[in-house]
XYZ file of C-alpha atoms in Angstrom:
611
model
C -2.115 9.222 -33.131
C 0.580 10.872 -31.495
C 2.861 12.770 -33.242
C 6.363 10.662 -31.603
C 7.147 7.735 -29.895
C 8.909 10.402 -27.113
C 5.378 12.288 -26.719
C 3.912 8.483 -26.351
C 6.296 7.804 -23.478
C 5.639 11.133 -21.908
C 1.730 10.580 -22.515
C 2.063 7.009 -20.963
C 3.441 7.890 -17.719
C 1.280 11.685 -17.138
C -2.030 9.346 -17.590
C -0.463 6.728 -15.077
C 0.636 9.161 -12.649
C -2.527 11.287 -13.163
C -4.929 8.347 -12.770
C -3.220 7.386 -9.405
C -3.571 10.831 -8.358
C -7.554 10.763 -9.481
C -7.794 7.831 -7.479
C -6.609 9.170 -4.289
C -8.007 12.141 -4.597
C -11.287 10.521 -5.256
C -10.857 7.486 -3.166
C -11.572 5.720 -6.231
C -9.624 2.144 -6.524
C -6.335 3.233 -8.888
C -6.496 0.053 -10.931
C -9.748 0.551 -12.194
C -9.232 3.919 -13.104
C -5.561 3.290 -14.719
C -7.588 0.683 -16.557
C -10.313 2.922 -17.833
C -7.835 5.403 -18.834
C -5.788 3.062 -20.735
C -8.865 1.935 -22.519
C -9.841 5.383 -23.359
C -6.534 6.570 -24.851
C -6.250 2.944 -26.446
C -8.811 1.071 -28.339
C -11.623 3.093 -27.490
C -10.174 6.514 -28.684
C -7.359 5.143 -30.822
C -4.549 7.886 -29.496
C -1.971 4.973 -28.795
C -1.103 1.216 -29.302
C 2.232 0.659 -27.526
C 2.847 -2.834 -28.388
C 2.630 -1.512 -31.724
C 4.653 1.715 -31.605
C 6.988 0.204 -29.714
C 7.399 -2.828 -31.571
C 10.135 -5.596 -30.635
C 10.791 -3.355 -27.263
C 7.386 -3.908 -26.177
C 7.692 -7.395 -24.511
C 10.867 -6.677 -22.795
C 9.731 -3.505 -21.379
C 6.869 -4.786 -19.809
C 8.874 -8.348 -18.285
C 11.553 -6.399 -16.947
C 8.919 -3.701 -15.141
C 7.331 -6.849 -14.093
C 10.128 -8.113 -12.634
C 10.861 -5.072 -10.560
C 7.772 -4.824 -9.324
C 7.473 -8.453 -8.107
C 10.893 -8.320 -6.632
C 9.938 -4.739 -4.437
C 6.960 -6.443 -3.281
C 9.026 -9.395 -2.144
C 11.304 -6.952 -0.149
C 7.864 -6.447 2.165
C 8.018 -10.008 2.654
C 10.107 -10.405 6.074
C 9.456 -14.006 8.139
C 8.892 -11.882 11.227
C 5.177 -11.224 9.652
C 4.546 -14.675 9.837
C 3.614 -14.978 13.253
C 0.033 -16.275 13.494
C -0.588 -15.842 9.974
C 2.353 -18.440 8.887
C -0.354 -21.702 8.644
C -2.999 -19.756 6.384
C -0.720 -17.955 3.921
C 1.431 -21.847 3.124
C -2.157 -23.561 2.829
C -3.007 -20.963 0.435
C -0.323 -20.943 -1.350
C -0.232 -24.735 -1.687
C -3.348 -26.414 -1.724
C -5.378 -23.717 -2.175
C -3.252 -22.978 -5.191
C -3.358 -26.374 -6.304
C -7.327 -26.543 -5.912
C -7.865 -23.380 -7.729
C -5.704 -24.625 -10.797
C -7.785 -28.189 -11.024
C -11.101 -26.156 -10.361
C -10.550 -23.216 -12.735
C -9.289 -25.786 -15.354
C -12.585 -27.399 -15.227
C -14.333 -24.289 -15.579
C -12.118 -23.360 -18.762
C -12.748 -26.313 -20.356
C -16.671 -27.022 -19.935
C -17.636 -23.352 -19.559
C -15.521 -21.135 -21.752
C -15.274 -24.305 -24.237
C -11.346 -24.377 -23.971
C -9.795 -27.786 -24.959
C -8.209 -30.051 -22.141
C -5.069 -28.593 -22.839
C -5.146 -24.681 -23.275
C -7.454 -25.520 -20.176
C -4.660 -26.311 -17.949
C -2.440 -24.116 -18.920
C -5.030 -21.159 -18.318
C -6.355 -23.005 -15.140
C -2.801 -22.686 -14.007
C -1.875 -18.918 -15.095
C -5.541 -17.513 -13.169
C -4.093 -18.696 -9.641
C -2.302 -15.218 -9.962
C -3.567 -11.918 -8.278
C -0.002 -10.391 -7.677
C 1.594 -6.854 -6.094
C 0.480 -4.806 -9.360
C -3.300 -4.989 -8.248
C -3.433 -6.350 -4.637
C -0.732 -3.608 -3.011
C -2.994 -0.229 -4.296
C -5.755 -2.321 -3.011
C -4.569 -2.657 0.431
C -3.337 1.045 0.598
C -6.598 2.055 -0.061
C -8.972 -0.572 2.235
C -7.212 -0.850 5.516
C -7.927 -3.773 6.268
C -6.794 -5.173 9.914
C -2.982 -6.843 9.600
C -4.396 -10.268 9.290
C -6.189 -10.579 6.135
C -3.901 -7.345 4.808
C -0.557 -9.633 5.415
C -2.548 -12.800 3.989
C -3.406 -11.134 0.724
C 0.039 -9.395 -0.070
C 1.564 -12.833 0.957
C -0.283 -14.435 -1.112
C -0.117 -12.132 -4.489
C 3.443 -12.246 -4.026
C 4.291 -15.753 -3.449
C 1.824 -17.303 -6.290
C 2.617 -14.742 -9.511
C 5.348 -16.844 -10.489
C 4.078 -20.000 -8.842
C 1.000 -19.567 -11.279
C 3.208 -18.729 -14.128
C 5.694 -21.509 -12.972
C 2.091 -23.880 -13.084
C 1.547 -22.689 -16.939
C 4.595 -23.687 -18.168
C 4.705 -26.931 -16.329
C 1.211 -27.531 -17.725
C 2.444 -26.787 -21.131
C 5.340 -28.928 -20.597
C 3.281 -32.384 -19.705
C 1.058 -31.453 -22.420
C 3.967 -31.501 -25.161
C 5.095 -34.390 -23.754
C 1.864 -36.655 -23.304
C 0.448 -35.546 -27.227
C 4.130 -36.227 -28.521
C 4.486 -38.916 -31.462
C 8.113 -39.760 -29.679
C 7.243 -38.774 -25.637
C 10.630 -37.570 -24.488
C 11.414 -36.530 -20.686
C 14.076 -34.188 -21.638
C 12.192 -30.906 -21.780
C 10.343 -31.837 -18.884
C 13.260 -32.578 -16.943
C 14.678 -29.269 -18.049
C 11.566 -27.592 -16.751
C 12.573 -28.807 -13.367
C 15.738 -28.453 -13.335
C 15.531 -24.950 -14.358
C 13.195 -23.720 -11.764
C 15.563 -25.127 -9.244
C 18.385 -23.207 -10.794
C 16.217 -19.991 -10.614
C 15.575 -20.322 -7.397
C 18.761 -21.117 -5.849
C 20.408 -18.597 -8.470
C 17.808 -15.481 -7.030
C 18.771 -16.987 -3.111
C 22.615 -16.216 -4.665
C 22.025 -12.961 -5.750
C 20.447 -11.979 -2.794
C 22.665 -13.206 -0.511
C 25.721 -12.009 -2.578
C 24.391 -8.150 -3.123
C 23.555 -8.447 1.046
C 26.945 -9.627 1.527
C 28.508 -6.391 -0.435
C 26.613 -4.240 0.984
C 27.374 -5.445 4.410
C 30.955 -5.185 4.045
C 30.784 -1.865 2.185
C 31.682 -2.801 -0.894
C 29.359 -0.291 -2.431
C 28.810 3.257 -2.138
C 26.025 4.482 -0.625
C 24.947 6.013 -3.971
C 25.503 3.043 -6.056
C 23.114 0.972 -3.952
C 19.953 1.500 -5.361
C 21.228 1.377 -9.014
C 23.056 -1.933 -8.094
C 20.279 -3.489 -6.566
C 18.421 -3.052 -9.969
C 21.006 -3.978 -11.406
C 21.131 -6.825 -10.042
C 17.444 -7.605 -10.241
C 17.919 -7.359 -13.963
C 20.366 -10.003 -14.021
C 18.506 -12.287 -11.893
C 15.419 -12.157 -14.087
C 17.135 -12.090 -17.545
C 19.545 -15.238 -16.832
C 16.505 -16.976 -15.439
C 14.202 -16.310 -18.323
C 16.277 -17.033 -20.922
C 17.007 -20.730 -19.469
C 13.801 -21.075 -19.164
C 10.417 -18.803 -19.740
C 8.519 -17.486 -16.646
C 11.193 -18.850 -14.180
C 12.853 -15.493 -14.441
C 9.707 -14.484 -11.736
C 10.580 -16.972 -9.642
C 14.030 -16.662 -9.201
C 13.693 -12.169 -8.360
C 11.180 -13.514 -5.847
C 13.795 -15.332 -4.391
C 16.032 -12.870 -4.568
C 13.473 -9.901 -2.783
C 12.629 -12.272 0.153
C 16.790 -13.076 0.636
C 17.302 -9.887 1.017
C 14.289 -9.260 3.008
C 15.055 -11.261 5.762
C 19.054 -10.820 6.567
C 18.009 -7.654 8.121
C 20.179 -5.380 6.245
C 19.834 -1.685 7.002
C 20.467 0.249 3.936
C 18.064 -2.271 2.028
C 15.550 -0.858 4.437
C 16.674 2.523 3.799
C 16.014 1.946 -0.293
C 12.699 0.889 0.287
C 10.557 3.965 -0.041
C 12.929 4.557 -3.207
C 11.528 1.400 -5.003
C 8.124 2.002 -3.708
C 8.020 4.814 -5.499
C 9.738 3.401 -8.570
C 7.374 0.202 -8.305
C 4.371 2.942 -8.241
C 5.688 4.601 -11.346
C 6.066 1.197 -13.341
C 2.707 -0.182 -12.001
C 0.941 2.909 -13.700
C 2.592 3.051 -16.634
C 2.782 -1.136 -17.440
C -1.090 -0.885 -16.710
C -1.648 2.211 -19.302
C 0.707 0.380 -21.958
C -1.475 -3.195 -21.525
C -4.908 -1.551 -21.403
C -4.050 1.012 -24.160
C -2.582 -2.226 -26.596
C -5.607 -3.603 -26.553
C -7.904 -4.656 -29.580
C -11.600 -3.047 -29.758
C -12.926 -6.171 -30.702
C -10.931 -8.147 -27.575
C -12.916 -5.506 -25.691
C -16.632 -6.410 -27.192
C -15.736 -9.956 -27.093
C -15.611 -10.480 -23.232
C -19.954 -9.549 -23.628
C -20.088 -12.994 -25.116
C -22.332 -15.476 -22.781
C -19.007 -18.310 -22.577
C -16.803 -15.159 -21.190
C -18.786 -14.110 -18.788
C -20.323 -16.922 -17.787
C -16.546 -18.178 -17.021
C -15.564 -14.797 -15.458
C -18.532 -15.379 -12.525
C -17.440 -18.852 -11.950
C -14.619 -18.286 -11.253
C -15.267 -14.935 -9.050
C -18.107 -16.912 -6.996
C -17.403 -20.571 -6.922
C -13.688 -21.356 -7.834
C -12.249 -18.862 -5.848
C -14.148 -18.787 -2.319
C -14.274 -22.730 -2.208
C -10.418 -22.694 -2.595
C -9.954 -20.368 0.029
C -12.427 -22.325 2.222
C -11.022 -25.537 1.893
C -7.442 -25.172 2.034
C -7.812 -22.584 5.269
C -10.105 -25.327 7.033
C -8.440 -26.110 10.516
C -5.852 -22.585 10.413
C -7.652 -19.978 12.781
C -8.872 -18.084 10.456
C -12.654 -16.484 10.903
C -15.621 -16.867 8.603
C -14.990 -13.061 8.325
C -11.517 -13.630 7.414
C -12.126 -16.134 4.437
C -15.238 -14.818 3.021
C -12.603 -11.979 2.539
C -9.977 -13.340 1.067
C -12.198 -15.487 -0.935
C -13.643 -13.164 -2.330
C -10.401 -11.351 -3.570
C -8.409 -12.058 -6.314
C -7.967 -9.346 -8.450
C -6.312 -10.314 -11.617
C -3.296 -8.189 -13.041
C 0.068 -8.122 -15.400
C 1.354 -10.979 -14.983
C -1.935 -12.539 -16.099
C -2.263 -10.251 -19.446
C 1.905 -10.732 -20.291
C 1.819 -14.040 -19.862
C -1.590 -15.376 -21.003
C -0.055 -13.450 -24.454
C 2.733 -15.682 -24.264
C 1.072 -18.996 -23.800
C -1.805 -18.015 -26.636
C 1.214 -17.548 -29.142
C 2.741 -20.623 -28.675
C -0.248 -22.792 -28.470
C -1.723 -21.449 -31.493
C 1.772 -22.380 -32.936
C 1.036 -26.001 -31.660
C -2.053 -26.294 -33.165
C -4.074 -25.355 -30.040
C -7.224 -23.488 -30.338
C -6.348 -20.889 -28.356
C -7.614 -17.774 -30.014
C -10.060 -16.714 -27.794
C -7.084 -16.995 -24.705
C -6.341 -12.878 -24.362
C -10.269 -12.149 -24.581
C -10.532 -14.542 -21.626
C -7.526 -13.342 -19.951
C -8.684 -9.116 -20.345
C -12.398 -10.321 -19.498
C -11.392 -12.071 -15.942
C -8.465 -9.049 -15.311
C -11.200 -6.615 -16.404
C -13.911 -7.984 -13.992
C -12.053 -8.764 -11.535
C -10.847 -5.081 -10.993
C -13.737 -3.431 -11.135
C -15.544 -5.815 -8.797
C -12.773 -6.382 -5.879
C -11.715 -2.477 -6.598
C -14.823 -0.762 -5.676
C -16.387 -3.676 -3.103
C -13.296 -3.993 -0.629
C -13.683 -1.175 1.285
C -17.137 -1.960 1.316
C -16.910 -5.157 2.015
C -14.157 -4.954 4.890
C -16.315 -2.657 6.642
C -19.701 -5.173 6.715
C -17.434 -7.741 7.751
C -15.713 -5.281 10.539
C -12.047 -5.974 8.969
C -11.516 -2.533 8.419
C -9.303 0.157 9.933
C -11.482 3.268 8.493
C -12.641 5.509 10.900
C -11.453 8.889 11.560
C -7.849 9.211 10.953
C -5.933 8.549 14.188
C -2.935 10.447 15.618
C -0.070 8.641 16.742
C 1.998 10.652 19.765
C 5.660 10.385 20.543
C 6.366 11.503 24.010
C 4.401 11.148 27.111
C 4.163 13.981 29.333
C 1.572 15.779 30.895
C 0.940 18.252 27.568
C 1.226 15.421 25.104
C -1.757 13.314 27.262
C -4.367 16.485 27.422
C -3.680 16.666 23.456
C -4.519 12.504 23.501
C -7.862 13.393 26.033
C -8.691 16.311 23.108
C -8.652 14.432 20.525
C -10.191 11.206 22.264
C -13.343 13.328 22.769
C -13.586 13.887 18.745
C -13.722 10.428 18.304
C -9.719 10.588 17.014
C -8.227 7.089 17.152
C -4.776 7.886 19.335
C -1.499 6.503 21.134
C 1.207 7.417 22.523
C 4.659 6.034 22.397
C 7.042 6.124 24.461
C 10.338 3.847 25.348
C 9.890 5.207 29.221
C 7.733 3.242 31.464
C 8.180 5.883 34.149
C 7.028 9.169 31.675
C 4.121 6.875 30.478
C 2.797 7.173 33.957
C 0.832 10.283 33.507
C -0.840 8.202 30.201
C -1.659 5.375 32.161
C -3.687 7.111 35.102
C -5.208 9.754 32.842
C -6.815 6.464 30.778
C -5.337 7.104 27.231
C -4.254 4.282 24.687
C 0.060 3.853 25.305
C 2.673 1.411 23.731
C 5.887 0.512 25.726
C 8.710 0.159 23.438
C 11.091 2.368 21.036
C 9.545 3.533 18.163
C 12.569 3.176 16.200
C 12.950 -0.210 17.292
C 12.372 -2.750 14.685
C 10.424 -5.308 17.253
C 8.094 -2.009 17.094
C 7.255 -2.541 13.342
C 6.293 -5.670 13.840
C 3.905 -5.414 17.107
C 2.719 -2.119 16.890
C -0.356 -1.938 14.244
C 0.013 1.840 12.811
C -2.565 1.356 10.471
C -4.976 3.201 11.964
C -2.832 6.692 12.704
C -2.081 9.257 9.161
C -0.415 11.777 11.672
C 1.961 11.634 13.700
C 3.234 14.123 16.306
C 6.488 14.204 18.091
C 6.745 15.328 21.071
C 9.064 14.546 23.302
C 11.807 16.615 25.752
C 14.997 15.610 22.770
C 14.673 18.048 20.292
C 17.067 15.622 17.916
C 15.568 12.780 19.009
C 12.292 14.267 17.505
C 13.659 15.810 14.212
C 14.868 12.067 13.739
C 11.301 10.266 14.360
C 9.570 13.113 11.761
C 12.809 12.079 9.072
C 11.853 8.537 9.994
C 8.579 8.387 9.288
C 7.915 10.780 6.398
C 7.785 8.238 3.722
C 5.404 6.262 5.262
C 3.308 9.072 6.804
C 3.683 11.888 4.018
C 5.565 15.142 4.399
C 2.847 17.078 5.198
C 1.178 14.643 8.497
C 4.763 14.543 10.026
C 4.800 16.911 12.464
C 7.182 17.937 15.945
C 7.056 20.807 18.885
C 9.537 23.735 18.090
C 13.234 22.390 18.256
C 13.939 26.363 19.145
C 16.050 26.988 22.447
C 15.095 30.662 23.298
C 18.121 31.086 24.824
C 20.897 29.483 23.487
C 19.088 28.863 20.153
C 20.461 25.117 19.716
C 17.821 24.133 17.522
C 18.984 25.818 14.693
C 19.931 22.740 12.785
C 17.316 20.534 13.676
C 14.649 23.049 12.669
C 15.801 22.112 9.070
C 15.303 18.275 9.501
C 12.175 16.675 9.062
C 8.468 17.473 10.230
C 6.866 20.658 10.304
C 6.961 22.961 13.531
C 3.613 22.402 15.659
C 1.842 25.341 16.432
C 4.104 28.149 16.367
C 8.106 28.045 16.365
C 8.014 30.222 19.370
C 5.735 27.747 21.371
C 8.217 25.022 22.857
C 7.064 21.970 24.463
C 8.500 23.500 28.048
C 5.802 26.375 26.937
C 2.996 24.284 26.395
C 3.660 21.941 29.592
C 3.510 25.078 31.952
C 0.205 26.266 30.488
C -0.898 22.665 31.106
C 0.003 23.208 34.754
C -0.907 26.767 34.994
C -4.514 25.520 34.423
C -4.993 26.075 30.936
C -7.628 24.449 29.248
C -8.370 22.479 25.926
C -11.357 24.503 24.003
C -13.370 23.766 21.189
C -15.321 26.284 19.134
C -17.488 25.457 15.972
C -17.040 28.209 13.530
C -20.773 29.212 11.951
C -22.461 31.771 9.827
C -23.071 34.177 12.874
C -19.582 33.765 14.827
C -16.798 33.936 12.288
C -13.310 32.955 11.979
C -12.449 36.494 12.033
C -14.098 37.200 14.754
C -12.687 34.403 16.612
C -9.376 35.982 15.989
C -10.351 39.281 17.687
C -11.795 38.101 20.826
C -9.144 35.436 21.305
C -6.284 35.779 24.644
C -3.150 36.736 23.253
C -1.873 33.499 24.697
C -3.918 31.120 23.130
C -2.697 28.386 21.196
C -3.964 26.974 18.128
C -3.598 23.147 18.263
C -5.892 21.610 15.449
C -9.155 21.970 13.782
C -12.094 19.409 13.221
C -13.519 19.340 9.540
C -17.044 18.329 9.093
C -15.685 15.234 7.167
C -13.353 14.561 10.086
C -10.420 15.186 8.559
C -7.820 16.749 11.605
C -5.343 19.967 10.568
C -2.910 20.513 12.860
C -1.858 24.202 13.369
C 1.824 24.206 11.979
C 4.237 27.013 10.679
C 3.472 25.829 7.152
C -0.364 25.924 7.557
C -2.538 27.529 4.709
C -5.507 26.603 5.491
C -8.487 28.961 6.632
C -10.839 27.855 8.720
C -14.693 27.903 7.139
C -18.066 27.162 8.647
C -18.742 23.798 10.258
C -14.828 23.463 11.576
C -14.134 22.985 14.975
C -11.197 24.854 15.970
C -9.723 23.286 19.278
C -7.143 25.684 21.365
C -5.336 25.798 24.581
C -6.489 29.315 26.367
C -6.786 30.832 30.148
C -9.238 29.593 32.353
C -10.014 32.573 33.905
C -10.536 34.477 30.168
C -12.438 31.025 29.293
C -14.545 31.784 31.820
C -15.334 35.118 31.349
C -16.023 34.741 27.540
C -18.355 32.174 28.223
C -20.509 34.745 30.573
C -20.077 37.196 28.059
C -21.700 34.537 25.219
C -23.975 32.537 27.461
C -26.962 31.570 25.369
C -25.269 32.195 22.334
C -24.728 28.993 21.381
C -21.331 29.365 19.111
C -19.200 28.487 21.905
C -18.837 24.534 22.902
């Protein structure tokens, strides 16, 4: 055991934050190692039990995380991504929904041996797959927009309509097996998940309307949002159970979609903070886990339930409520195949097992079921998506593409360089004029203003991890790399040298965003008159007999460095901040002299190092 409950908290949040980091560094799926950690340091190894240790706390903890996280994924959720995806993500969330809850009642009930009523109110809780497993998912497939927007959609919108489905479950059965059947409670359920959602639209609209008129400090924001979200889900809950996720759902797509800019702004902020709870919540529920909850899911019943419902209940609900949308075979073998189960399942299948075994339910085998499906279903849809996405040709991976800012006649050799290593690229650029020279040279363009937000919606950037800026505003560029660093990373984020050798006016925006491209002394006016002084783009594989040292010495004084090639394809730009060395196998690609180009190439002909 740990020696405090302070070391536990640290512990709890270094594993979560270190088992996300495995996972990217590994391009392993983060659930499924957050979920093997927590089993380690919990029932396996015995080092914590947080529901324990933290005793009354526990439950709170966890709905109130869960609430924050639902409510940041609901931010994502603007109507604008709708558009041709609008038909498929209602159906699913309706019928498909509804069929799911009928067919994975059945299954409950003649496979896993559950009676008619813990049946229904299980059947109803497993329509979930929610933000907590489907969002890491997505970050680490890329899929294509379509079935990407139809899964977060979907996760989002049906966590509390699956919880919402529990309790109404619940509620029938109390009142059909009553001595004295009386509507009131029933009526109340209603009636309360009105009031939740109408009281999250409120909340929305009310924090949008303060922030609007600047009623609140920049600083306050974020803390008043959460706030706020707090609020929503407490006075919810506590009118009625489980309606609390319904009404912060609410609340996230309110605020979503009255196209507020400093709620924009905070969204990278509660990204993060959503990461941070994801990882720990997932540690805490793994870790509280029972050793013999763990050996139980082996048994024939559990399993046997866990594949139905993986195979059968699943894709035939996706099939038949997507009939007649658009959507591809490709599409819905996809989606119907997943449905990663996460928190919301484990919190509230607890929940319901507790108060059915205080009915007189037999519902003690409930949180065995509930871990066995969660447990199974993360694995499996963790490690096949990628896999999966890629036989069905819905995935993005490839080489990791370069998105360009700036057309001119530099920026399109770059976009013809890169082109030829089988780099995904664009360029961007709000001038139809400047993206002349991209058009008749035969390289991918878009039309339109990056910053624009008509851009986020049209222009698919799943593809690019870098992104260079390039054009003649040395502001203009400091303010696309400051932009875009959240989404891109600090270190892909990367613009020409703001420095004026004259007048030196790019003192300031040296210091904002982006690294510095190449060399700080090498402005884009630099590089354009190489271009039209005939320089050329040169690539040179770096092997055992022609070093990287000995590429330095022969090289022209005014070469440029632009990138290098790894064998993995993995592209490193040449920046101020760059630490890497180059090692056998990289292809180092330069702009040099044509005339010294030519000459080294008589002086190695035959050699063989030089491409």
């Amino acid at each position: 055991m740990v020696p405090s409950l302070l070391f536990e908290v640290m512990l709890i949040f270094f594993l979560g934050i270190g088992s996300q980091w495995v996972a990217w560094r590994y391009r392993m799926p983060a659930i499924v190692v957050m979920a093997v950690t927590g089993l380690l340091v919990g029932p396996i190894f015995g080092l914590i039990n947080p529901e324990e240790d933290f005793g009354s706390l526990y439950s709170p903890i966890i709905s109130v995380a869960v609430a924050i996280i639902l409510f940041e994924g609901s931010l994502n959720l603007s109507f604008k991504e709708l558009r041709g995806v609008g038909k498929p993500i209602f159906r699913i969330s309706t019928l498909g929904a509804f069929i799911a809850w009928i067919l994975g009642s059945l299954t409950a009930h003649y496979i896993a041996g559950l009676d008619w009523p813990v049946a229904f109110v299980i059947g109803g809780l497993f329509i979930v797959t929610g933000p907590t497993v489907i969002m890491p998912l997505l970050r680490q497939s890329k899929l294509k927009p379509r079935p990407a927007k139809i899964l977060k959609w979907e996760g989002i919108i049906v966590d509390p309509i699956g919880a919402l489905l529990a309790v109404f479950a619940f509620e029938i059965i109390a009142y059909l097996t009553a001595n004295d059947p009386d509507g009131t409670a029933l009526a109340m359920f209603f009636a309360a998940s009105i009031f939740a959602g109408i009281f999250g639209w409120v909340c929305g609209r009310g924090i949008g309307f303060v922030f609007e008129r600047g009623h609140i400090p920049e600083f306050l924001k974020s803390p008043a949002v959460f706030t706020v979200v707090i609020l929503c889900f407490t006075v919810a809950d506590e009118i009625m159970h489980e309606t609390g996720l319904l009404s912060v759902t609410a609340m996230g797509i309110t605020l979503a979609n009255m196209g507020i800019s400093s709620v924009a702004d905070m969204r990278h902020f509660k990204e993060n903070i959503s990461i941070l709870l994801i990882s720990a919540i997932f540690i805490m529920l793994t870790a509280s886990l029972q050793l013999e909850t763990i050996l139980e899911i082996f048994s024939p019943n559990i399993i046997g339930y866990v594949l139905l419902m993986m195979f059968l209940v699943r894709p035939l609900s996706i099939f038949l409520s997507t009939f007649g949308t658009g959507l591809t075979f490709n599409e819905k073998l996809l989606v119907g195949w997943i449905a990663p189960r996460g928190i919301v399942a484990l919190t509230v299948s607890s929940y319901f097992a507790t108060i059915l075994l205080d009915a007189g339910y037999d519902a003690e085998i409930l949180t065995t079921l509930t871990f066995g499906l969660v447990f199974f279903t993360v694995l499996a849809h963790g490690f096949s998506i990628g896999w999966l996405a890629k036989k069905l040709n819905l995935s993005m991976e490839g080489r990791p593409g370069t998105l360009i800012v700036g057309s001119n006649i530099f920026t399109v050799e770059l976009a013809k360089s890169l082109t030829k290593e089988n780099v995904p690229v664009i360029i961007v650029d709000s001038s139809w004029e400047r993206l002349k020279v991209a058009r008749e040279a035969g390289v991918p363009f878009y039309h339109e203003e990056l910053l624009s937000e008509q851009t986020e919606y049209h222009l698919d950037t799943i593809p690019y991890e870098y992104l260079v800026a390039a054009t003649a505003s040395k502001s203009y560029n400091s303010l696309v790399c400051t932009t875009f660093m959240p989404e891109y990373g600090r270190t892909n984020v990367f613009k020409i040298s703001p420095y004026d050798k004259v007048y030196r006016t790019g003192e300031i925006v040296s210091k904002v965003g982006g690294r510095i491209l190449f060399k700080k002394e090498v402005t884009l006016e630099d590089l354009e008159e190489k271009v039209q002084k005939g320089f050329v783009f040169r690539r040179t594989t770096i092997t055992e007999q022609y070093s990287y040292k000995q590429y330095l010495a022969e090289k022209d004084d005014e070469t440029v460095f632009l990138y290098l090639v790894k064998p993995t394809g993995q592209i490193k730009f040449y920046s101020e901040e760059m630490r890497t060395v180059p090692s056998t196998g990289d292809v180092i690609v330069s702009l040099m002299p044509r005339n010294k180009e030519k000459a080294k190439i008589q002086a190695r002909l035959g050699n063989g190092d030089l491409e």
